[in-house]
Amino acid sequence: MAPQAARHRHSAKRRLIGAGAVAAAAGIALTATLVVNANAAWTSTWNVTASGWSGQDDPQVSIDRSGDALFAWAAMDNANSSYFRVQTRVKYANGTLGATRTLSPDGRAISWVQADSDDTGDSSVVWQQDSTVVGRRVASSGSLVGSLQMLSTPGSPATTPSVAVTPGGSSMVAWTEIRDGSWYAVARRLKLDGTLGAVHTLGSGSAEPPAIGVDRNGQFVVAWVRGSEVVAKRMTATSISAAKVLTTPIAAYGGFGMVRVGVDRDGDAVISYHSGGGDRAQVWASRWSHTGTLSNPLRISTSTENVDFHHTLGTDLDGDSMIVWVRNNAGKRELYGRKLSAGGTLGAITSLGAGDRPDLALDDDGDGMLVSQTTTAISTPPYSVTKATARLISRSGTFGSAKTLTTDGRVPQVAARPTAVFTTTWQQESYPYTIKAITGP
């Protein structure tokens, strides 16, 4: 799916009842307890990858409005461990698992697979391979559309693509590439029939990945790091806006990165990012309305925190957002989260305990799920174990209790159906590194 972009969802009811007390002095809430049964209505875990195949770090999942899920990952044949290839597979809402499809030739340098789907399940899958950004369309049936397409500029090393797909199926891919020793942010359409649009050089950039989201009218928001600031542009079928600088009031902090984008139905955007300057790394968010109004950046983490590398953002169709980040507390990684309302009001910070590599998805009305991993040291080989967990999120911003999805899994990713049902995928940590998935609750 589009990384941290608003998905096209609609929820029928609230799943959670608010709970948890707020520690007023620190502005941090105790971890909430889930009133409904978090273990109800989950499917059994299934294998996404075929027998004899391993999956690479960071598998992706994207869901259409009928509940069909597309999985995309970099796979390796265990009989030939030198090469990877990009593969996809569809799990239909009725439980049927489609055939595995291979999108790419074999290669040693395949990574950063990303995917997103339109309302009816037609999808775009993009990745970096041999210092180029490439992509391919996948039909709702799971079959491939057109040929493999090279999106980036020939001869210019390119990396870290992101993709978003409109409700009608047109997709926009954004990435960074090096030209004559300088970084640039670049975007290009990958159309429904598998053909390409024109290359759009958005402006100077950095090695940081760009982020992209799309509204229900097909307007894209692309945000990226440009020098010592975070900027964003809006893109339609006929126009590209001027760059909007999001970080001017906090420019002294410098060193921005980890940009995320969430977009509501009308095009109001929330862009979150890290700042690396000042006394401590921080997480911030800027709100950029579809009419062009830009709010002052909001400090999401507290000024006393030492924010770690990862954070995640989700935005529902009404414009309410959830942000979860990792805090480094004396060498231990802990998760914290809070709500940012469509009106710009920040909720209390909730402490979620140990965790890393968070990802979250919200349905149309803001019911959501947070997934993350936790690594624990042990005294015998392999000397650590990693488990993946999930928490439901209410539209009011309350986090439910943690459900262990697996005691042998890492880098979970999650996508939402329109009505508060979620599919999570992860990589098995132990050999043969199978890609697995589960749906619920």
GROMACS .gro file of C-alpha atoms in nm:
model
  441
    1MET     CA    1   0.000   0.000   0.000
    2ALA     CA    2   0.102   0.361  -0.017
    3PRO     CA    3   0.338   0.406   0.274
    4GLN     CA    4   0.132   0.573   0.554
    5ALA     CA    5  -0.120   0.712   0.306
    6ALA     CA    6  -0.494   0.722   0.375
    7ARG     CA    7  -0.664   0.409   0.248
    8HIS     CA    8  -1.013   0.398   0.103
    9ARG     CA    9  -1.211   0.252   0.393
   10HIS     CA   10  -1.549   0.270   0.566
   11SER     CA   11  -1.614   0.140   0.918
   12ALA     CA   12  -1.958   0.042   1.047
   13LYS     CA   13  -1.898   0.068   1.419
   14ARG     CA   14  -1.645   0.138   1.688
   15ARG     CA   15  -1.438  -0.161   1.789
   16LEU     CA   16  -1.288  -0.033   2.109
   17ILE     CA   17  -1.407   0.133   2.426
   18GLY     CA   18  -1.181   0.397   2.571
   19ALA     CA   19  -0.976   0.300   2.873
   20GLY     CA   20  -0.654   0.399   3.047
   21ALA     CA   21  -0.558   0.686   3.271
   22VAL     CA   22  -0.352   0.987   3.171
   23ALA     CA   23  -0.036   1.073   3.360
   24ALA     CA   24  -0.091   1.447   3.361
   25ALA     CA   25   0.259   1.553   3.451
   26ALA     CA   26   0.423   1.369   3.164
   27GLY     CA   27   0.128   1.378   2.927
   28ILE     CA   28   0.157   0.999   2.890
   29ALA     CA   29  -0.131   0.753   2.923
   30LEU     CA   30  -0.103   0.404   3.065
   31THR     CA   31  -0.141   0.127   2.808
   32ALA     CA   32  -0.512   0.079   2.745
   33THR     CA   33  -0.691  -0.250   2.799
   34LEU     CA   34  -0.919  -0.383   2.529
   35VAL     CA   35  -1.280  -0.432   2.631
   36VAL     CA   36  -1.373  -0.649   2.334
   37ASN     CA   37  -1.192  -0.980   2.283
   38ALA     CA   38  -0.879  -0.908   2.079
   39ASN     CA   39  -0.842  -1.278   1.997
   40ALA     CA   40  -1.188  -1.318   1.844
   41ALA     CA   41  -1.248  -1.387   1.474
   42TRP     CA   42  -0.886  -1.423   1.366
   43THR     CA   43  -0.808  -1.661   1.084
   44SER     CA   44  -0.533  -1.918   1.116
   45THR     CA   45  -0.190  -1.811   0.988
   46TRP     CA   46  -0.113  -1.906   0.628
   47ASN     CA   47   0.204  -1.918   0.418
   48VAL     CA   48   0.225  -1.655   0.146
   49THR     CA   49   0.547  -1.787  -0.007
   50ALA     CA   50   0.554  -2.129  -0.171
   51SER     CA   51   0.739  -2.427  -0.026
   52GLY     CA   52   1.111  -2.410  -0.105
   53TRP     CA   53   1.118  -2.031  -0.122
   54SER     CA   54   1.242  -1.770   0.126
   55GLY     CA   55   1.114  -1.416   0.165
   56GLN     CA   56   1.318  -1.101   0.204
   57ASP     CA   57   1.280  -0.842   0.478
   58ASP     CA   58   0.973  -0.613   0.471
   59PRO     CA   59   0.695  -0.789   0.274
   60GLN     CA   60   0.405  -0.566   0.166
   61VAL     CA   61   0.026  -0.602   0.168
   62SER     CA   62  -0.241  -0.384   0.006
   63ILE     CA   63  -0.620  -0.433   0.025
   64ASP     CA   64  -0.896  -0.318  -0.212
   65ARG     CA   65  -1.247  -0.217  -0.107
   66SER     CA   66  -1.382  -0.570  -0.153
   67GLY     CA   67  -1.129  -0.706   0.095
   68ASP     CA   68  -0.900  -0.879  -0.156
   69ALA     CA   69  -0.535  -0.856  -0.044
   70LEU     CA   70  -0.230  -0.831  -0.268
   71PHE     CA   71   0.101  -0.945  -0.118
   72ALA     CA   72   0.433  -0.837  -0.272
   73TRP     CA   73   0.783  -0.935  -0.165
   74ALA     CA   74   1.136  -1.019  -0.281
   75ALA     CA   75   1.174  -1.398  -0.292
   76MET     CA   76   1.466  -1.637  -0.314
   77ASP     CA   77   1.464  -1.995  -0.441
   78ASN     CA   78   1.631  -2.192  -0.161
   79ALA     CA   79   1.790  -2.420  -0.422
   80ASN     CA   80   1.964  -2.117  -0.576
   81SER     CA   81   2.043  -1.876  -0.294
   82SER     CA   82   2.233  -1.618  -0.500
   83TYR     CA   83   1.937  -1.444  -0.666
   84PHE     CA   84   1.611  -1.277  -0.573
   85ARG     CA   85   1.297  -1.205  -0.774
   86VAL     CA   86   0.986  -0.998  -0.698
   87GLN     CA   87   0.670  -1.203  -0.651
   88THR     CA   88   0.304  -1.130  -0.578
   89ARG     CA   89   0.003  -1.330  -0.467
   90VAL     CA   90  -0.363  -1.244  -0.404
   91LYS     CA   91  -0.566  -1.368  -0.108
   92TYR     CA   92  -0.932  -1.305  -0.191
   93ALA     CA   93  -1.185  -1.198   0.068
   94ASN     CA   94  -1.357  -1.537   0.038
   95GLY     CA   95  -1.038  -1.707   0.159
   96THR     CA   96  -0.912  -1.834  -0.177
   97LEU     CA   97  -0.537  -1.798  -0.225
   98GLY     CA   98  -0.429  -1.717  -0.581
   99ALA     CA   99  -0.122  -1.830  -0.771
  100THR     CA  100   0.225  -1.689  -0.709
  101ARG     CA  101   0.336  -1.456  -0.990
  102THR     CA  102   0.692  -1.351  -1.073
  103LEU     CA  103   0.724  -0.985  -1.177
  104SER     CA  104   1.100  -0.949  -1.228
  105PRO     CA  105   1.403  -1.124  -1.370
  106ASP     CA  106   1.640  -1.276  -1.116
  107GLY     CA  107   1.892  -1.036  -0.966
  108ARG     CA  108   2.130  -0.993  -0.675
  109ALA     CA  109   2.029  -0.634  -0.593
  110ILE     CA  110   1.650  -0.640  -0.554
  111SER     CA  111   1.497  -0.454  -0.259
  112TRP     CA  112   1.249  -0.192  -0.137
  113VAL     CA  113   0.935  -0.356  -0.279
  114GLN     CA  114   0.626  -0.132  -0.246
  115ALA     CA  115   0.264  -0.188  -0.356
  116ASP     CA  116  -0.074  -0.017  -0.361
  117SER     CA  117  -0.418  -0.107  -0.500
  118ASP     CA  118  -0.720   0.076  -0.639
  119ASP     CA  119  -1.081   0.023  -0.532
  120THR     CA  120  -1.128  -0.293  -0.739
  121GLY     CA  121  -0.789  -0.454  -0.677
  122ASP     CA  122  -0.580  -0.344  -0.975
  123SER     CA  123  -0.237  -0.273  -0.829
  124SER     CA  124   0.104  -0.124  -0.892
  125VAL     CA  125   0.419  -0.288  -0.756
  126VAL     CA  126   0.752  -0.103  -0.765
  127TRP     CA  127   1.102  -0.178  -0.637
  128GLN     CA  128   1.469  -0.096  -0.686
  129GLN     CA  129   1.684  -0.334  -0.887
  130ASP     CA  130   2.045  -0.285  -0.995
  131SER     CA  131   2.034   0.088  -0.903
  132THR     CA  132   1.718   0.154  -1.105
  133VAL     CA  133   1.352   0.195  -1.006
  134VAL     CA  134   1.126  -0.046  -1.190
  135GLY     CA  135   0.761  -0.144  -1.169
  136ARG     CA  136   0.477  -0.350  -1.301
  137ARG     CA  137   0.098  -0.353  -1.293
  138VAL     CA  138  -0.097  -0.646  -1.148
  139ALA     CA  139  -0.466  -0.700  -1.233
  140SER     CA  140  -0.727  -0.772  -0.967
  141SER     CA  141  -0.723  -1.135  -1.084
  142GLY     CA  142  -0.353  -1.153  -0.994
  143SER     CA  143  -0.239  -1.171  -1.357
  144LEU     CA  144   0.035  -0.938  -1.482
  145VAL     CA  145  -0.045  -0.637  -1.700
  146GLY     CA  146   0.205  -0.521  -1.961
  147SER     CA  147   0.580  -0.563  -1.934
  148LEU     CA  148   0.834  -0.470  -1.671
  149GLN     CA  149   0.891  -0.093  -1.687
  150MET     CA  150   1.203   0.105  -1.594
  151LEU     CA  151   1.077   0.427  -1.437
  152SER     CA  152   1.398   0.606  -1.338
  153THR     CA  153   1.633   0.799  -1.565
  154PRO     CA  154   1.874   0.572  -1.757
  155GLY     CA  155   2.227   0.606  -1.623
  156SER     CA  156   2.116   0.780  -1.302
  157PRO     CA  157   2.135   0.563  -0.988
  158ALA     CA  158   1.788   0.554  -0.831
  159THR     CA  159   1.654   0.420  -0.506
  160THR     CA  160   1.370   0.394  -0.248
  161PRO     CA  161   1.050   0.421  -0.454
  162SER     CA  162   0.706   0.478  -0.304
  163VAL     CA  163   0.371   0.437  -0.482
  164ALA     CA  164   0.008   0.541  -0.443
  165VAL     CA  165  -0.288   0.440  -0.660
  166THR     CA  166  -0.603   0.645  -0.723
  167PRO     CA  167  -0.948   0.491  -0.668
  168GLY     CA  168  -0.973   0.448  -1.047
  169GLY     CA  169  -0.635   0.280  -1.089
  170SER     CA  170  -0.383   0.540  -1.206
  171SER     CA  171  -0.069   0.526  -0.995
  172MET     CA  172   0.212   0.768  -0.917
  173VAL     CA  173   0.560   0.650  -0.822
  174ALA     CA  174   0.810   0.877  -0.644
  175TRP     CA  175   1.179   0.806  -0.578
  176THR     CA  176   1.519   0.971  -0.545
  177GLU     CA  177   1.800   0.953  -0.799
  178ILE     CA  178   2.150   1.092  -0.847
  179ARG     CA  179   2.229   1.311  -1.147
  180ASP     CA  180   2.578   1.455  -1.186
  181GLY     CA  181   2.649   1.394  -0.819
  182SER     CA  182   2.333   1.560  -0.684
  183TRP     CA  183   2.015   1.406  -0.543
  184TYR     CA  184   1.673   1.476  -0.702
  185ALA     CA  185   1.316   1.383  -0.614
  186VAL     CA  186   1.142   1.237  -0.919
  187ALA     CA  187   0.789   1.111  -0.993
  188ARG     CA  188   0.618   0.929  -1.281
  189ARG     CA  189   0.282   0.769  -1.356
  190LEU     CA  190   0.249   0.396  -1.402
  191LYS     CA  191  -0.085   0.372  -1.580
  192LEU     CA  192  -0.360   0.114  -1.551
  193ASP     CA  193  -0.256  -0.052  -1.878
  194GLY     CA  194   0.105  -0.078  -1.766
  195THR     CA  195   0.241   0.209  -1.976
  196LEU     CA  196   0.435   0.507  -1.841
  197GLY     CA  197   0.371   0.877  -1.819
  198ALA     CA  198   0.628   1.155  -1.841
  199VAL     CA  199   0.914   1.187  -1.592
  200HIS     CA  200   0.861   1.477  -1.347
  201THR     CA  201   1.166   1.614  -1.171
  202LEU     CA  202   1.013   1.759  -0.855
  203GLY     CA  203   1.328   1.932  -0.736
  204SER     CA  204   1.649   1.875  -0.547
  205GLY     CA  205   1.632   1.603  -0.285
  206SER     CA  206   1.841   1.379  -0.063
  207ALA     CA  207   1.911   1.014   0.005
  208GLU     CA  208   1.597   1.004   0.223
  209PRO     CA  209   1.300   0.817   0.067
  210PRO     CA  210   1.009   1.033  -0.053
  211ALA     CA  211   0.655   0.964   0.069
  212ILE     CA  212   0.332   0.977  -0.129
  213GLY     CA  213  -0.043   0.970  -0.066
  214VAL     CA  214  -0.359   1.021  -0.272
  215ASP     CA  215  -0.713   1.145  -0.203
  216ARG     CA  216  -1.046   1.014  -0.332
  217ASN     CA  217  -1.035   1.264  -0.621
  218GLY     CA  218  -0.705   1.131  -0.754
  219GLN     CA  219  -0.481   1.414  -0.635
  220PHE     CA  220  -0.140   1.306  -0.507
  221VAL     CA  221   0.072   1.461  -0.231
  222VAL     CA  222   0.446   1.392  -0.252
  223ALA     CA  223   0.678   1.498   0.033
  224TRP     CA  224   1.055   1.465   0.062
  225VAL     CA  225   1.368   1.607   0.225
  226ARG     CA  226   1.532   1.889   0.035
  227GLY     CA  227   1.858   1.996   0.195
  228SER     CA  228   1.776   2.106   0.551
  229GLU     CA  229   1.397   2.119   0.506
  230VAL     CA  230   1.095   1.903   0.427
  231VAL     CA  231   0.890   2.008   0.124
  232ALA     CA  232   0.576   1.882  -0.049
  233LYS     CA  233   0.396   1.918  -0.383
  234ARG     CA  234   0.048   1.831  -0.506
  235MET     CA  235   0.012   1.651  -0.840
  236THR     CA  236  -0.300   1.608  -1.053
  237ALA     CA  237  -0.347   1.472  -1.403
  238THR     CA  238  -0.282   1.821  -1.544
  239SER     CA  239  -0.079   2.019  -1.289
  240ILE     CA  240   0.199   2.017  -1.032
  241SER     CA  241   0.195   2.275  -0.753
  242ALA     CA  242   0.488   2.481  -0.633
  243ALA     CA  243   0.688   2.325  -0.350
  244LYS     CA  244   0.555   2.401  -0.003
  245VAL     CA  245   0.821   2.422   0.269
  246LEU     CA  246   0.681   2.250   0.579
  247THR     CA  247   0.958   2.299   0.834
  248THR     CA  248   1.051   2.669   0.828
  249PRO     CA  249   0.956   2.736   1.194
  250ILE     CA  250   1.187   2.452   1.307
  251ALA     CA  251   1.461   2.494   1.047
  252ALA     CA  252   1.722   2.529   1.321
  253TYR     CA  253   1.675   2.162   1.404
  254GLY     CA  254   1.797   2.050   1.058
  255GLY     CA  255   1.872   1.696   0.958
  256PHE     CA  256   1.518   1.593   0.865
  257GLY     CA  257   1.420   1.245   0.751
  258MET     CA  258   1.176   0.952   0.773
  259VAL     CA  259   0.897   1.143   0.592
  260ARG     CA  260   0.545   0.994   0.601
  261VAL     CA  261   0.226   1.115   0.428
  262GLY     CA  262  -0.142   1.063   0.516
  263VAL     CA  263  -0.423   1.209   0.301
  264ASP     CA  264  -0.798   1.227   0.373
  265ARG     CA  265  -1.081   1.201   0.120
  266ASP     CA  266  -1.063   1.569   0.021
  267GLY     CA  267  -0.686   1.599  -0.004
  268ASP     CA  268  -0.604   1.746   0.337
  269ALA     CA  269  -0.260   1.607   0.415
  270VAL     CA  270  -0.066   1.523   0.730
  271ILE     CA  271   0.309   1.492   0.676
  272SER     CA  272   0.520   1.354   0.962
  273TYR     CA  273   0.899   1.347   0.985
  274HIS     CA  274   1.198   1.325   1.216
  275SER     CA  275   1.426   1.614   1.304
  276GLY     CA  276   1.781   1.524   1.394
  277GLY     CA  277   1.903   1.855   1.531
  278GLY     CA  278   1.857   2.023   1.866
  279ASP     CA  279   1.921   1.836   2.190
  280ARG     CA  280   1.729   1.524   2.083
  281ALA     CA  281   1.575   1.366   1.775
  282GLN     CA  282   1.204   1.452   1.755
  283VAL     CA  283   0.893   1.350   1.561
  284TRP     CA  284   0.692   1.636   1.408
  285ALA     CA  285   0.383   1.667   1.188
  286SER     CA  286   0.264   1.939   0.949
  287ARG     CA  287  -0.096   1.977   0.832
  288TRP     CA  288  -0.143   2.104   0.474
  289SER     CA  289  -0.506   2.153   0.373
  290HIS     CA  290  -0.631   2.092   0.020
  291THR     CA  291  -0.703   2.467   0.001
  292GLY     CA  292  -0.333   2.541   0.061
  293THR     CA  293  -0.337   2.637   0.429
  294LEU     CA  294  -0.027   2.518   0.611
  295SER     CA  295  -0.024   2.484   0.990
  296ASN     CA  296   0.280   2.534   1.206
  297PRO     CA  297   0.461   2.206   1.272
  298LEU     CA  298   0.334   2.014   1.574
  299ARG     CA  299   0.579   1.838   1.803
  300ILE     CA  300   0.446   1.481   1.827
  301SER     CA  301   0.708   1.337   2.064
  302THR     CA  302   0.801   1.518   2.385
  303SER     CA  303   1.103   1.748   2.402
  304THR     CA  304   1.268   1.517   2.659
  305GLU     CA  305   1.247   1.200   2.448
  306ASN     CA  306   1.529   1.045   2.250
  307VAL     CA  307   1.335   0.930   1.942
  308ASP     CA  308   1.468   0.623   1.763
  309PHE     CA  309   1.469   0.549   1.389
  310HIS     CA  310   1.116   0.431   1.300
  311HIS     CA  311   0.770   0.585   1.319
  312THR     CA  312   0.442   0.529   1.135
  313LEU     CA  313   0.141   0.742   1.037
  314GLY     CA  314  -0.214   0.655   0.936
  315THR     CA  315  -0.495   0.893   0.829
  316ASP     CA  316  -0.865   0.810   0.786
  317LEU     CA  317  -1.107   0.959   0.532
  318ASP     CA  318  -1.219   1.231   0.774
  319GLY     CA  319  -0.863   1.346   0.831
  320ASP     CA  320  -0.801   1.207   1.180
  321SER     CA  321  -0.453   1.056   1.216
  322MET     CA  322  -0.265   0.821   1.445
  323ILE     CA  323   0.112   0.843   1.487
  324VAL     CA  324   0.328   0.582   1.661
  325TRP     CA  325   0.700   0.618   1.714
  326VAL     CA  326   0.993   0.438   1.878
  327ARG     CA  327   1.172   0.583   2.177
  328ASN     CA  328   1.522   0.475   2.277
  329ASN     CA  329   1.513   0.446   2.656
  330ALA     CA  330   1.857   0.354   2.789
  331GLY     CA  331   1.915   0.123   2.494
  332LYS     CA  332   1.566  -0.029   2.504
  333ARG     CA  333   1.320   0.043   2.222
  334GLU     CA  334   0.972   0.138   2.337
  335LEU     CA  335   0.658   0.238   2.144
  336TYR     CA  336   0.452   0.551   2.203
  337GLY     CA  337   0.144   0.673   2.017
  338ARG     CA  338  -0.105   0.955   2.002
  339LYS     CA  339  -0.394   1.083   1.792
  340LEU     CA  340  -0.388   1.399   1.578
  341SER     CA  341  -0.742   1.508   1.501
  342ALA     CA  342  -0.855   1.655   1.171
  343GLY     CA  343  -0.887   1.988   1.353
  344GLY     CA  344  -0.524   1.979   1.467
  345THR     CA  345  -0.576   1.871   1.829
  346LEU     CA  346  -0.317   1.636   1.976
  347GLY     CA  347  -0.432   1.354   2.202
  348ALA     CA  348  -0.251   1.223   2.507
  349ILE     CA  349   0.060   1.014   2.454
  350THR     CA  350   0.010   0.643   2.524
  351SER     CA  351   0.299   0.424   2.637
  352LEU     CA  352   0.279   0.089   2.457
  353GLY     CA  353   0.575  -0.094   2.604
  354ALA     CA  354   0.865  -0.260   2.427
  355GLY     CA  355   0.858  -0.262   2.047
  356ASP     CA  356   1.019  -0.160   1.721
  357ARG     CA  357   0.943  -0.134   1.347
  358PRO     CA  358   0.580  -0.020   1.391
  359ASP     CA  359   0.326  -0.009   1.110
  360LEU     CA  360  -0.041   0.088   1.131
  361ALA     CA  361  -0.351   0.107   0.914
  362LEU     CA  362  -0.684   0.285   0.967
  363ASP     CA  363  -1.018   0.206   0.806
  364ASP     CA  364  -1.251   0.475   0.667
  365ASP     CA  365  -1.371   0.590   1.009
  366GLY     CA  366  -1.048   0.562   1.204
  367ASP     CA  367  -1.068   0.217   1.360
  368GLY     CA  368  -0.721   0.075   1.318
  369MET     CA  369  -0.449  -0.172   1.395
  370LEU     CA  370  -0.089  -0.126   1.504
  371VAL     CA  371   0.165  -0.401   1.443
  372SER     CA  372   0.526  -0.414   1.563
  373GLN     CA  373   0.811  -0.645   1.652
  374THR     CA  374   0.988  -0.712   1.981
  375THR     CA  375   1.330  -0.877   2.007
  376THR     CA  376   1.430  -1.058   2.327
  377ALA     CA  377   1.779  -1.185   2.409
  378ILE     CA  378   1.815  -1.552   2.506
  379SER     CA  379   2.112  -1.749   2.638
  380THR     CA  380   2.126  -2.013   2.364
  381PRO     CA  381   2.159  -1.990   1.983
  382PRO     CA  382   2.030  -1.792   1.797
  383TYR     CA  383   2.071  -1.573   2.112
  384SER     CA  384   1.761  -1.367   2.038
  385VAL     CA  385   1.401  -1.425   1.934
  386THR     CA  386   1.167  -1.180   1.763
  387LYS     CA  387   0.790  -1.184   1.789
  388ALA     CA  388   0.525  -0.984   1.603
  389THR     CA  389   0.227  -0.835   1.787
  390ALA     CA  390  -0.089  -0.643   1.701
  391ARG     CA  391  -0.309  -0.394   1.886
  392LEU     CA  392  -0.647  -0.263   1.781
  393ILE     CA  393  -0.695   0.114   1.782
  394SER     CA  394  -1.028   0.288   1.841
  395ARG     CA  395  -1.126   0.595   1.642
  396SER     CA  396  -1.106   0.791   1.969
  397GLY     CA  397  -0.736   0.708   1.991
  398THR     CA  398  -0.742   0.425   2.245
  399PHE     CA  399  -0.500   0.136   2.199
  400GLY     CA  400  -0.611  -0.218   2.279
  401SER     CA  401  -0.415  -0.494   2.446
  402ALA     CA  402  -0.137  -0.666   2.255
  403LYS     CA  403  -0.206  -0.990   2.067
  404THR     CA  404   0.093  -1.206   1.976
  405LEU     CA  405   0.068  -1.292   1.607
  406THR     CA  406   0.380  -1.508   1.606
  407THR     CA  407   0.678  -1.580   1.830
  408ASP     CA  408   0.896  -1.623   1.520
  409GLY     CA  409   0.843  -1.321   1.296
  410ARG     CA  410   0.978  -0.978   1.212
  411VAL     CA  411   0.892  -0.657   1.025
  412PRO     CA  412   0.511  -0.697   1.026
  413GLN     CA  413   0.306  -0.483   0.786
  414VAL     CA  414  -0.070  -0.426   0.800
  415ALA     CA  415  -0.351  -0.311   0.568
  416ALA     CA  416  -0.719  -0.242   0.639
  417ARG     CA  417  -1.046  -0.342   0.479
  418PRO     CA  418  -1.321  -0.076   0.477
  419THR     CA  419  -1.480  -0.209   0.798
  420ALA     CA  420  -1.218  -0.272   1.065
  421VAL     CA  421  -1.080  -0.604   0.943
  422PHE     CA  422  -0.703  -0.614   0.896
  423THR     CA  423  -0.451  -0.834   0.721
  424THR     CA  424  -0.096  -0.852   0.855
  425THR     CA  425   0.207  -1.004   0.687
  426TRP     CA  426   0.559  -1.066   0.818
  427GLN     CA  427   0.880  -1.254   0.752
  428GLN     CA  428   0.951  -1.564   0.961
  429GLU     CA  429   1.271  -1.488   1.146
  430SER     CA  430   1.405  -1.843   1.140
  431TYR     CA  431   1.498  -2.040   0.829
  432PRO     CA  432   1.342  -2.079   0.571
  433TYR     CA  433   1.227  -1.716   0.628
  434THR     CA  434   0.874  -1.785   0.501
  435ILE     CA  435   0.640  -1.489   0.439
  436LYS     CA  436   0.328  -1.547   0.647
  437ALA     CA  437  -0.002  -1.365   0.700
  438ILE     CA  438  -0.316  -1.355   0.913
  439THR     CA  439  -0.649  -1.168   0.896
  440GLY     CA  440  -0.867  -1.044   1.181
  441PRO     CA  441  -1.033  -0.981   1.405
   0.00000   0.00000   0.00000
